[in-house]
PDB file of N, CA and C in Angstrom:
ATOM      1  N   LEU A   1     -15.780  -4.502   3.080  1.00 54.00           N
ATOM      2  CA  LEU A   1     -15.331  -3.271   4.217  1.00 54.00           C
ATOM      3  C   LEU A   1     -16.116  -3.462   5.367  1.00 54.00           C
ATOM      4  N   PHE A   2     -15.714  -3.343   6.438  1.00 57.00           N
ATOM      5  CA  PHE A   2     -16.365  -3.866   7.770  1.00 57.00           C
ATOM      6  C   PHE A   2     -17.116  -2.816   8.552  1.00 57.00           C
ATOM      7  N   LYS A   3     -18.401  -3.176   8.685  1.00 66.00           N
ATOM      8  CA  LYS A   3     -19.453  -2.268   8.831  1.00 66.00           C
ATOM      9  C   LYS A   3     -19.380  -2.413  10.486  1.00 66.00           C
ATOM     10  N   SER A   4     -19.847  -1.105  11.089  1.00 68.00           N
ATOM     11  CA  SER A   4     -19.834  -0.966  12.617  1.00 68.00           C
ATOM     12  C   SER A   4     -20.939  -0.007  12.745  1.00 68.00           C
ATOM     13  N   LYS A   5     -21.717  -0.228  14.012  1.00 77.00           N
ATOM     14  CA  LYS A   5     -22.162   0.783  14.746  1.00 77.00           C
ATOM     15  C   LYS A   5     -21.454   1.923  15.406  1.00 77.00           C
ATOM     16  N   MET A   6     -20.109   1.528  15.644  1.00 75.00           N
ATOM     17  CA  MET A   6     -19.494   2.587  16.832  1.00 75.00           C
ATOM     18  C   MET A   6     -19.068   3.920  15.608  1.00 75.00           C
ATOM     19  N   PRO A   7     -18.842   4.690  16.594  1.00 77.00           N
ATOM     20  CA  PRO A   7     -18.988   6.056  16.220  1.00 77.00           C
ATOM     21  C   PRO A   7     -17.526   6.312  15.535  1.00 77.00           C
ATOM     22  N   TRP A   8     -16.613   5.430  15.327  1.00 73.00           N
ATOM     23  CA  TRP A   8     -15.332   5.879  14.734  1.00 73.00           C
ATOM     24  C   TRP A   8     -15.306   4.943  13.470  1.00 73.00           C
ATOM     25  N   HIS A   9     -14.056   5.176  12.235  1.00 68.00           N
ATOM     26  CA  HIS A   9     -13.609   4.392  11.385  1.00 68.00           C
ATOM     27  C   HIS A   9     -12.576   3.419  11.789  1.00 68.00           C
ATOM     28  N   LEU A  10     -12.816   2.214  11.102  1.00 66.00           N
ATOM     29  CA  LEU A  10     -11.824   1.165  11.419  1.00 66.00           C
ATOM     30  C   LEU A  10     -11.530   0.568  10.016  1.00 66.00           C
ATOM     31  N   SER A  11      -9.935   1.008   9.891  1.00 67.00           N
ATOM     32  CA  SER A  11      -9.024   0.999   8.535  1.00 67.00           C
ATOM     33  C   SER A  11      -8.120   0.047   8.988  1.00 67.00           C
ATOM     34  N   PHE A  12      -7.424  -0.167   7.829  1.00 67.00           N
ATOM     35  CA  PHE A  12      -6.283  -1.330   7.983  1.00 67.00           C
ATOM     36  C   PHE A  12      -4.942  -0.134   7.750  1.00 67.00           C
ATOM     37  N   SER A  13      -3.671  -0.458   8.048  1.00 71.00           N
ATOM     38  CA  SER A  13      -2.723   0.315   8.005  1.00 71.00           C
ATOM     39  C   SER A  13      -1.956   0.055   6.573  1.00 71.00           C
ATOM     40  N   TYR A  14      -1.643   0.994   5.659  1.00 73.00           N
ATOM     41  CA  TYR A  14      -1.594   0.459   4.005  1.00 73.00           C
ATOM     42  C   TYR A  14       0.067   0.944   4.060  1.00 73.00           C
ATOM     43  N   GLY A  15       0.669   1.716   5.239  1.00 78.00           N
ATOM     44  CA  GLY A  15       1.629   2.385   5.047  1.00 78.00           C
ATOM     45  C   GLY A  15       3.189   1.882   4.528  1.00 78.00           C
ATOM     46  N   ARG A  16       3.065   0.386   5.223  1.00 79.00           N
ATOM     47  CA  ARG A  16       4.406  -0.226   4.602  1.00 79.00           C
ATOM     48  C   ARG A  16       4.168  -0.732   3.141  1.00 79.00           C
ATOM     49  N   ALA A  17       2.801  -0.876   2.409  1.00 76.00           N
ATOM     50  CA  ALA A  17       2.584  -1.313   1.278  1.00 76.00           C
ATOM     51  C   ALA A  17       2.723  -0.053   0.270  1.00 76.00           C
ATOM     52  N   LEU A  18       2.575   1.084   0.792  1.00 82.00           N
ATOM     53  CA  LEU A  18       2.826   2.453  -0.009  1.00 82.00           C
ATOM     54  C   LEU A  18       4.453   2.591   0.005  1.00 82.00           C
ATOM     55  N   GLN A  19       4.918   2.238   0.986  1.00 88.00           N
ATOM     56  CA  GLN A  19       6.701   2.659   0.806  1.00 88.00           C
ATOM     57  C   GLN A  19       7.269   1.632   0.190  1.00 88.00           C
ATOM     58  N   GLN A  20       7.057   0.367   0.259  1.00 86.00           N
ATOM     59  CA  GLN A  20       7.400  -0.730  -0.822  1.00 86.00           C
ATOM     60  C   GLN A  20       7.772  -0.398  -2.023  1.00 86.00           C
ATOM     61  N   SER A  21       6.997  -0.074  -2.625  1.00 87.00           N
ATOM     62  CA  SER A  21       7.020  -0.153  -4.214  1.00 87.00           C
ATOM     63  C   SER A  21       7.814   1.400  -4.523  1.00 87.00           C
ATOM     64  N   VAL A  22       7.377   2.466  -3.664  1.00 92.00           N
ATOM     65  CA  VAL A  22       8.025   3.819  -3.939  1.00 92.00           C
ATOM     66  C   VAL A  22       9.790   3.417  -3.762  1.00 92.00           C
ATOM     67  N   LEU A  23      10.068   2.776  -2.539  1.00 91.00           N
ATOM     68  CA  LEU A  23      11.361   2.804  -2.405  1.00 91.00           C
ATOM     69  C   LEU A  23      12.089   1.953  -3.337  1.00 91.00           C
ATOM     70  N   LYS A  24      11.368   1.111  -3.486  1.00 90.00           N
ATOM     71  CA  LYS A  24      12.024   0.385  -4.900  1.00 90.00           C
ATOM     72  C   LYS A  24      12.328   1.139  -6.231  1.00 90.00           C
ATOM     73  N   ALA A  25      11.190   2.046  -6.455  1.00 92.00           N
ATOM     74  CA  ALA A  25      11.464   2.772  -7.576  1.00 92.00           C
ATOM     75  C   ALA A  25      12.697   3.936  -7.606  1.00 92.00           C
ATOM     76  N   TRP A  26      12.441   4.347  -6.655  1.00 94.00           N
ATOM     77  CA  TRP A  26      13.627   5.641  -5.869  1.00 94.00           C
ATOM     78  C   TRP A  26      14.962   4.950  -6.305  1.00 94.00           C
ATOM     79  N   LYS A  27      15.553   3.988  -5.065  1.00 94.00           N
ATOM     80  CA  LYS A  27      16.522   3.299  -5.415  1.00 94.00           C
ATOM     81  C   LYS A  27      17.615   4.402  -4.428  1.00 94.00           C
ATOM     82  N   GLY A  28      17.042   5.292  -4.099  1.00 95.00           N
ATOM     83  CA  GLY A  28      17.881   6.470  -3.291  1.00 95.00           C
ATOM     84  C   GLY A  28      18.406   7.801  -4.641  1.00 95.00           C
ATOM     85  N   GLU A  29      18.031   7.640  -5.972  1.00 96.00           N
ATOM     86  CA  GLU A  29      18.693   8.103  -6.557  1.00 96.00           C
ATOM     87  C   GLU A  29      17.427   9.591  -7.118  1.00 96.00           C
ATOM     88  N   ASP A  30      18.417  10.581  -7.078  1.00 97.00           N
ATOM     89  CA  ASP A  30      17.458  11.760  -7.541  1.00 97.00           C
ATOM     90  C   ASP A  30      16.906  11.652  -9.099  1.00 97.00           C
ATOM     91  N   ALA A  31      17.487  10.936  -9.846  1.00 97.00           N
ATOM     92  CA  ALA A  31      17.126  10.942 -11.306  1.00 97.00           C
ATOM     93  C   ALA A  31      15.770   9.978 -11.250  1.00 97.00           C
ATOM     94  N   ASN A  32      15.448   9.036 -10.079  1.00 97.00           N
ATOM     95  CA  ASN A  32      14.434   8.395 -10.237  1.00 97.00           C
ATOM     96  C   ASN A  32      13.032   8.910  -9.152  1.00 97.00           C
ATOM     97  N   ILE A  33      13.234  10.178  -9.244  1.00 97.00           N
ATOM     98  CA  ILE A  33      12.058  10.703  -8.342  1.00 97.00           C
ATOM     99  C   ILE A  33      10.743  10.830  -9.013  1.00 97.00           C
ATOM    100  N   GLY A  34      10.900  10.881 -10.222  1.00 97.00           N
ATOM    101  CA  GLY A  34       9.427  11.117 -11.039  1.00 97.00           C
ATOM    102  C   GLY A  34       8.706   9.346 -11.015  1.00 97.00           C
ATOM    103  N   ALA A  35       9.620   8.835 -11.109  1.00 96.00           N
ATOM    104  CA  ALA A  35       9.176   7.377 -11.019  1.00 96.00           C
ATOM    105  C   ALA A  35       8.813   6.937  -9.870  1.00 96.00           C
ATOM    106  N   ALA A  36       9.135   7.320  -8.710  1.00 95.00           N
ATOM    107  CA  ALA A  36       8.840   6.953  -7.205  1.00 95.00           C
ATOM    108  C   ALA A  36       7.443   7.623  -7.132  1.00 95.00           C
ATOM    109  N   GLN A  37       7.674   9.096  -7.500  1.00 96.00           N
ATOM    110  CA  GLN A  37       6.048   9.793  -7.057  1.00 96.00           C
ATOM    111  C   GLN A  37       4.956   8.847  -8.059  1.00 96.00           C
ATOM    112  N   ALA A  38       5.387   8.467  -8.945  1.00 95.00           N
ATOM    113  CA  ALA A  38       4.271   7.710 -10.044  1.00 95.00           C
ATOM    114  C   ALA A  38       4.106   6.304  -9.173  1.00 95.00           C
ATOM    115  N   ALA A  39       4.977   5.852  -8.750  1.00 92.00           N
ATOM    116  CA  ALA A  39       4.301   4.261  -7.935  1.00 92.00           C
ATOM    117  C   ALA A  39       3.727   4.883  -6.831  1.00 92.00           C
ATOM    118  N   LEU A  40       4.056   5.961  -6.033  1.00 93.00           N
ATOM    119  CA  LEU A  40       3.315   6.416  -5.045  1.00 93.00           C
ATOM    120  C   LEU A  40       2.050   6.335  -5.552  1.00 93.00           C
ATOM    121  N   MET A  41       1.362   7.212  -6.398  1.00 94.00           N
ATOM    122  CA  MET A  41       0.071   7.714  -6.671  1.00 94.00           C
ATOM    123  C   MET A  41      -0.573   6.661  -7.286  1.00 94.00           C
ATOM    124  N   VAL A  42       0.089   5.458  -7.864  1.00 91.00           N
ATOM    125  CA  VAL A  42      -0.703   4.262  -8.074  1.00 91.00           C
ATOM    126  C   VAL A  42      -0.771   3.533  -6.768  1.00 91.00           C
ATOM    127  N   ARG A  43      -0.117   3.433  -5.714  1.00 89.00           N
ATOM    128  CA  ARG A  43      -0.295   2.666  -4.942  1.00 89.00           C
ATOM    129  C   ARG A  43      -1.591   3.403  -4.001  1.00 89.00           C
ATOM    130  N   ALA A  44      -1.485   4.735  -3.848  1.00 89.00           N
ATOM    131  CA  ALA A  44      -2.089   5.464  -2.907  1.00 89.00           C
ATOM    132  C   ALA A  44      -3.773   4.976  -3.434  1.00 89.00           C
ATOM    133  N   LYS A  45      -3.918   5.201  -5.094  1.00 90.00           N
ATOM    134  CA  LYS A  45      -5.300   4.558  -5.478  1.00 90.00           C
ATOM    135  C   LYS A  45      -5.688   3.413  -5.038  1.00 90.00           C
ATOM    136  N   ALA A  46      -4.739   2.590  -5.005  1.00 86.00           N
ATOM    137  CA  ALA A  46      -5.200   1.087  -5.078  1.00 86.00           C
ATOM    138  C   ALA A  46      -5.847   0.804  -3.332  1.00 86.00           C
ATOM    139  N   ASN A  47      -5.012   1.722  -2.303  1.00 83.00           N
ATOM    140  CA  ASN A  47      -5.161   1.450  -1.083  1.00 83.00           C
ATOM    141  C   ASN A  47      -6.565   2.226  -0.707  1.00 83.00           C
ATOM    142  N   SER A  48      -6.792   3.357  -1.663  1.00 85.00           N
ATOM    143  CA  SER A  48      -7.965   4.291  -1.403  1.00 85.00           C
ATOM    144  C   SER A  48      -9.099   3.243  -1.857  1.00 85.00           C
ATOM    145  N   ASP A  49      -8.882   2.568  -2.791  1.00 87.00           N
ATOM    146  CA  ASP A  49      -9.910   1.558  -3.448  1.00 87.00           C
ATOM    147  C   ASP A  49     -10.503   0.576  -2.532  1.00 87.00           C
ATOM    148  N   ALA A  50      -9.001  -0.007  -2.048  1.00 81.00           N
ATOM    149  CA  ALA A  50      -9.334  -1.104  -0.891  1.00 81.00           C
ATOM    150  C   ALA A  50     -10.077  -0.651   0.067  1.00 81.00           C
ATOM    151  N   ASN A  51      -9.738   0.189   0.813  1.00 79.00           N
ATOM    152  CA  ASN A  51     -10.448   1.055   1.900  1.00 79.00           C
ATOM    153  C   ASN A  51     -12.009   1.419   1.783  1.00 79.00           C
ATOM    154  N   LEU A  52     -12.221   1.510   0.541  1.00 83.00           N
ATOM    155  CA  LEU A  52     -13.700   1.402  -0.017  1.00 83.00           C
ATOM    156  C   LEU A  52     -14.371   0.192  -0.404  1.00 83.00           C
ATOM    157  N   GLY A  53     -13.521  -0.749  -0.542  1.00 83.00           N
ATOM    158  CA  GLY A  53     -14.005  -2.108  -0.959  1.00 83.00           C
ATOM    159  C   GLY A  53     -14.136  -2.127  -2.292  1.00 83.00           C
ATOM    160  N   LYS A  54     -13.546  -1.570  -3.242  1.00 88.00           N
ATOM    161  CA  LYS A  54     -13.494  -1.289  -4.540  1.00 88.00           C
ATOM    162  C   LYS A  54     -12.429  -1.926  -5.173  1.00 88.00           C
ATOM    163  N   TYR A  55     -11.373  -2.635  -4.244  1.00 83.00           N
ATOM    164  CA  TYR A  55     -10.137  -2.771  -5.091  1.00 83.00           C
ATOM    165  C   TYR A  55     -10.195  -3.986  -6.308  1.00 83.00           C
ATOM    166  N   LYS A  56      -9.533  -3.781  -7.322  1.00 81.00           N
ATOM    167  CA  LYS A  56      -9.753  -5.089  -8.233  1.00 81.00           C
ATOM    168  C   LYS A  56      -8.270  -5.571  -8.465  1.00 81.00           C
ATOM    169  N   THR A  57      -8.032  -6.873  -8.401  1.00 77.00           N
ATOM    170  CA  THR A  57      -6.504  -7.312  -8.604  1.00 77.00           C
ATOM    171  C   THR A  57      -6.338  -7.166 -10.213  1.00 77.00           C
ATOM    172  N   GLY A  58      -5.115  -7.016 -10.766  1.00 66.00           N
ATOM    173  CA  GLY A  58      -4.715  -6.955 -12.145  1.00 66.00           C
ATOM    174  C   GLY A  58      -5.182  -5.697 -12.580  1.00 66.00           C
ATOM    175  N   GLY A  59      -5.555  -4.726 -12.228  1.00 54.00           N
ATOM    176  CA  GLY A  59      -5.975  -3.687 -12.780  1.00 54.00           C
ATOM    177  C   GLY A  59      -4.372  -2.310 -12.819  1.00 54.00           C
ATOM    178  N   ALA A  60      -4.446  -1.269 -13.285  1.00 51.00           N
ATOM    179  CA  ALA A  60      -3.753  -0.345 -12.672  1.00 51.00           C
ATOM    180  C   ALA A  60      -3.114  -0.279 -11.395  1.00 51.00           C
ATOM    181  N   GLY A  61      -4.272  -0.320 -10.817  1.00 44.00           N
ATOM    182  CA  GLY A  61      -4.111   0.242  -9.190  1.00 44.00           C
ATOM    183  C   GLY A  61      -3.853  -1.340  -8.649  1.00 44.00           C
ATOM    184  N   ALA A  62      -3.844  -2.317  -9.030  1.00 45.00           N
ATOM    185  CA  ALA A  62      -2.864  -3.439  -8.167  1.00 45.00           C
ATOM    186  C   ALA A  62      -1.556  -3.666  -8.309  1.00 45.00           C
ATOM    187  N   GLY A  63      -0.804  -2.645  -9.169  1.00 45.00           N
ATOM    188  CA  GLY A  63       0.422  -2.609  -9.196  1.00 45.00           C
ATOM    189  C   GLY A  63       0.773  -2.862 -10.534  1.00 45.00           C
ATOM    190  N   GLY A  64       0.127  -3.010 -11.800  1.00 46.00           N
ATOM    191  CA  GLY A  64       0.328  -2.596 -13.132  1.00 46.00           C
ATOM    192  C   GLY A  64       1.315  -1.480 -13.218  1.00 46.00           C
ATOM    193  N   GLY A  65       1.020  -0.288 -12.930  1.00 47.00           N
ATOM    194  CA  GLY A  65       1.847   0.381 -13.090  1.00 47.00           C
ATOM    195  C   GLY A  65       3.129   1.090 -12.006  1.00 47.00           C
ATOM    196  N   ALA A  66       2.934   0.155 -11.250  1.00 47.00           N
ATOM    197  CA  ALA A  66       4.043   0.351  -9.931  1.00 47.00           C
ATOM    198  C   ALA A  66       5.124  -0.640 -10.060  1.00 47.00           C
ATOM    199  N   GLY A  67       5.083  -1.684 -11.202  1.00 54.00           N
ATOM    200  CA  GLY A  67       6.241  -2.548 -11.340  1.00 54.00           C
ATOM    201  C   GLY A  67       5.742  -3.651 -10.439  1.00 54.00           C
ATOM    202  N   ALA A  68       6.781  -4.366 -10.348  1.00 63.00           N
ATOM    203  CA  ALA A  68       6.902  -5.680  -9.880  1.00 63.00           C
ATOM    204  C   ALA A  68       6.734  -5.833  -8.457  1.00 63.00           C
ATOM    205  N   ALA A  69       7.517  -4.617  -7.493  1.00 63.00           N
ATOM    206  CA  ALA A  69       7.752  -4.448  -6.029  1.00 63.00           C
ATOM    207  C   ALA A  69       6.139  -4.276  -5.415  1.00 63.00           C
ATOM    208  N   ALA A  70       4.893  -3.868  -6.520  1.00 63.00           N
ATOM    209  CA  ALA A  70       3.588  -4.071  -5.798  1.00 63.00           C
ATOM    210  C   ALA A  70       3.085  -5.151  -5.762  1.00 63.00           C
ATOM    211  N   ASN A  71       3.808  -6.247  -6.318  1.00 70.00           N
ATOM    212  CA  ASN A  71       2.957  -7.542  -6.166  1.00 70.00           C
ATOM    213  C   ASN A  71       3.958  -8.700  -5.402  1.00 70.00           C
ATOM    214  N   GLU A  72       5.002  -7.897  -4.924  1.00 74.00           N
ATOM    215  CA  GLU A  72       5.785  -8.800  -3.832  1.00 74.00           C
ATOM    216  C   GLU A  72       5.415  -8.918  -2.556  1.00 74.00           C
ATOM    217  N   SER A  73       5.504 -10.106  -1.957  1.00 76.00           N
ATOM    218  CA  SER A  73       5.187  -9.997  -0.518  1.00 76.00           C
ATOM    219  C   SER A  73       5.976  -9.124   0.596  1.00 76.00           C
ATOM    220  N   LEU A  74       5.064  -8.924   1.372  1.00 72.00           N
ATOM    221  CA  LEU A  74       5.821  -8.041   2.395  1.00 72.00           C
ATOM    222  C   LEU A  74       6.144  -8.965   3.636  1.00 72.00           C
ATOM    223  N   HIS A  75       5.622 -10.060   3.578  1.00 74.00           N
ATOM    224  CA  HIS A  75       5.805 -11.105   4.535  1.00 74.00           C
ATOM    225  C   HIS A  75       7.207 -11.414   5.029  1.00 74.00           C
ATOM    226  N   GLU A  76       7.478 -10.794   6.358  1.00 77.00           N
ATOM    227  CA  GLU A  76       8.872 -11.605   6.937  1.00 77.00           C
ATOM    228  C   GLU A  76       8.463 -12.786   8.077  1.00 77.00           C
ATOM    229  N   ALA A  77       9.177 -13.692   7.808  1.00 85.00           N
ATOM    230  CA  ALA A  77       9.113 -15.099   8.630  1.00 85.00           C
ATOM    231  C   ALA A  77       9.430 -14.809   9.969  1.00 85.00           C
ATOM    232  N   ASN A  78       9.078 -15.133  11.018  1.00 86.00           N
ATOM    233  CA  ASN A  78       9.304 -14.896  12.351  1.00 86.00           C
ATOM    234  C   ASN A  78       9.707 -13.566  12.907  1.00 86.00           C
ATOM    235  N   TYR A  79       9.087 -12.674  12.069  1.00 76.00           N
ATOM    236  CA  TYR A  79       9.185 -11.023  12.523  1.00 76.00           C
ATOM    237  C   TYR A  79       8.554 -10.592  13.378  1.00 76.00           C
ATOM    238  N   THR A  80       9.091 -10.207  14.891  1.00 79.00           N
ATOM    239  CA  THR A  80       8.350  -9.542  16.000  1.00 79.00           C
ATOM    240  C   THR A  80       8.342  -8.278  16.408  1.00 79.00           C
ATOM    241  N   TYR A  81       7.489  -7.693  16.759  1.00 69.00           N
ATOM    242  CA  TYR A  81       7.693  -6.148  17.331  1.00 69.00           C
ATOM    243  C   TYR A  81       8.342  -5.743  18.329  1.00 69.00           C
TER     244      TYR A  81
END
């Protein structure tokens, strides 16, 4: 975790990591809302742990409860903003 004497908190944006697992679990179908909500809770906990420097790979917070989507790379070659 980055330590600074600045008066603001510096963090990483975990938005895309949250969305990926949730969208894959949901698949746009009402029947999958519960699964998507469960995936969101798993990823939110993992992201919280990462922000606090407590994230451990391989546990439930590492995607074990969120399915394979949590372990997929989000890298897109040659992507530009």
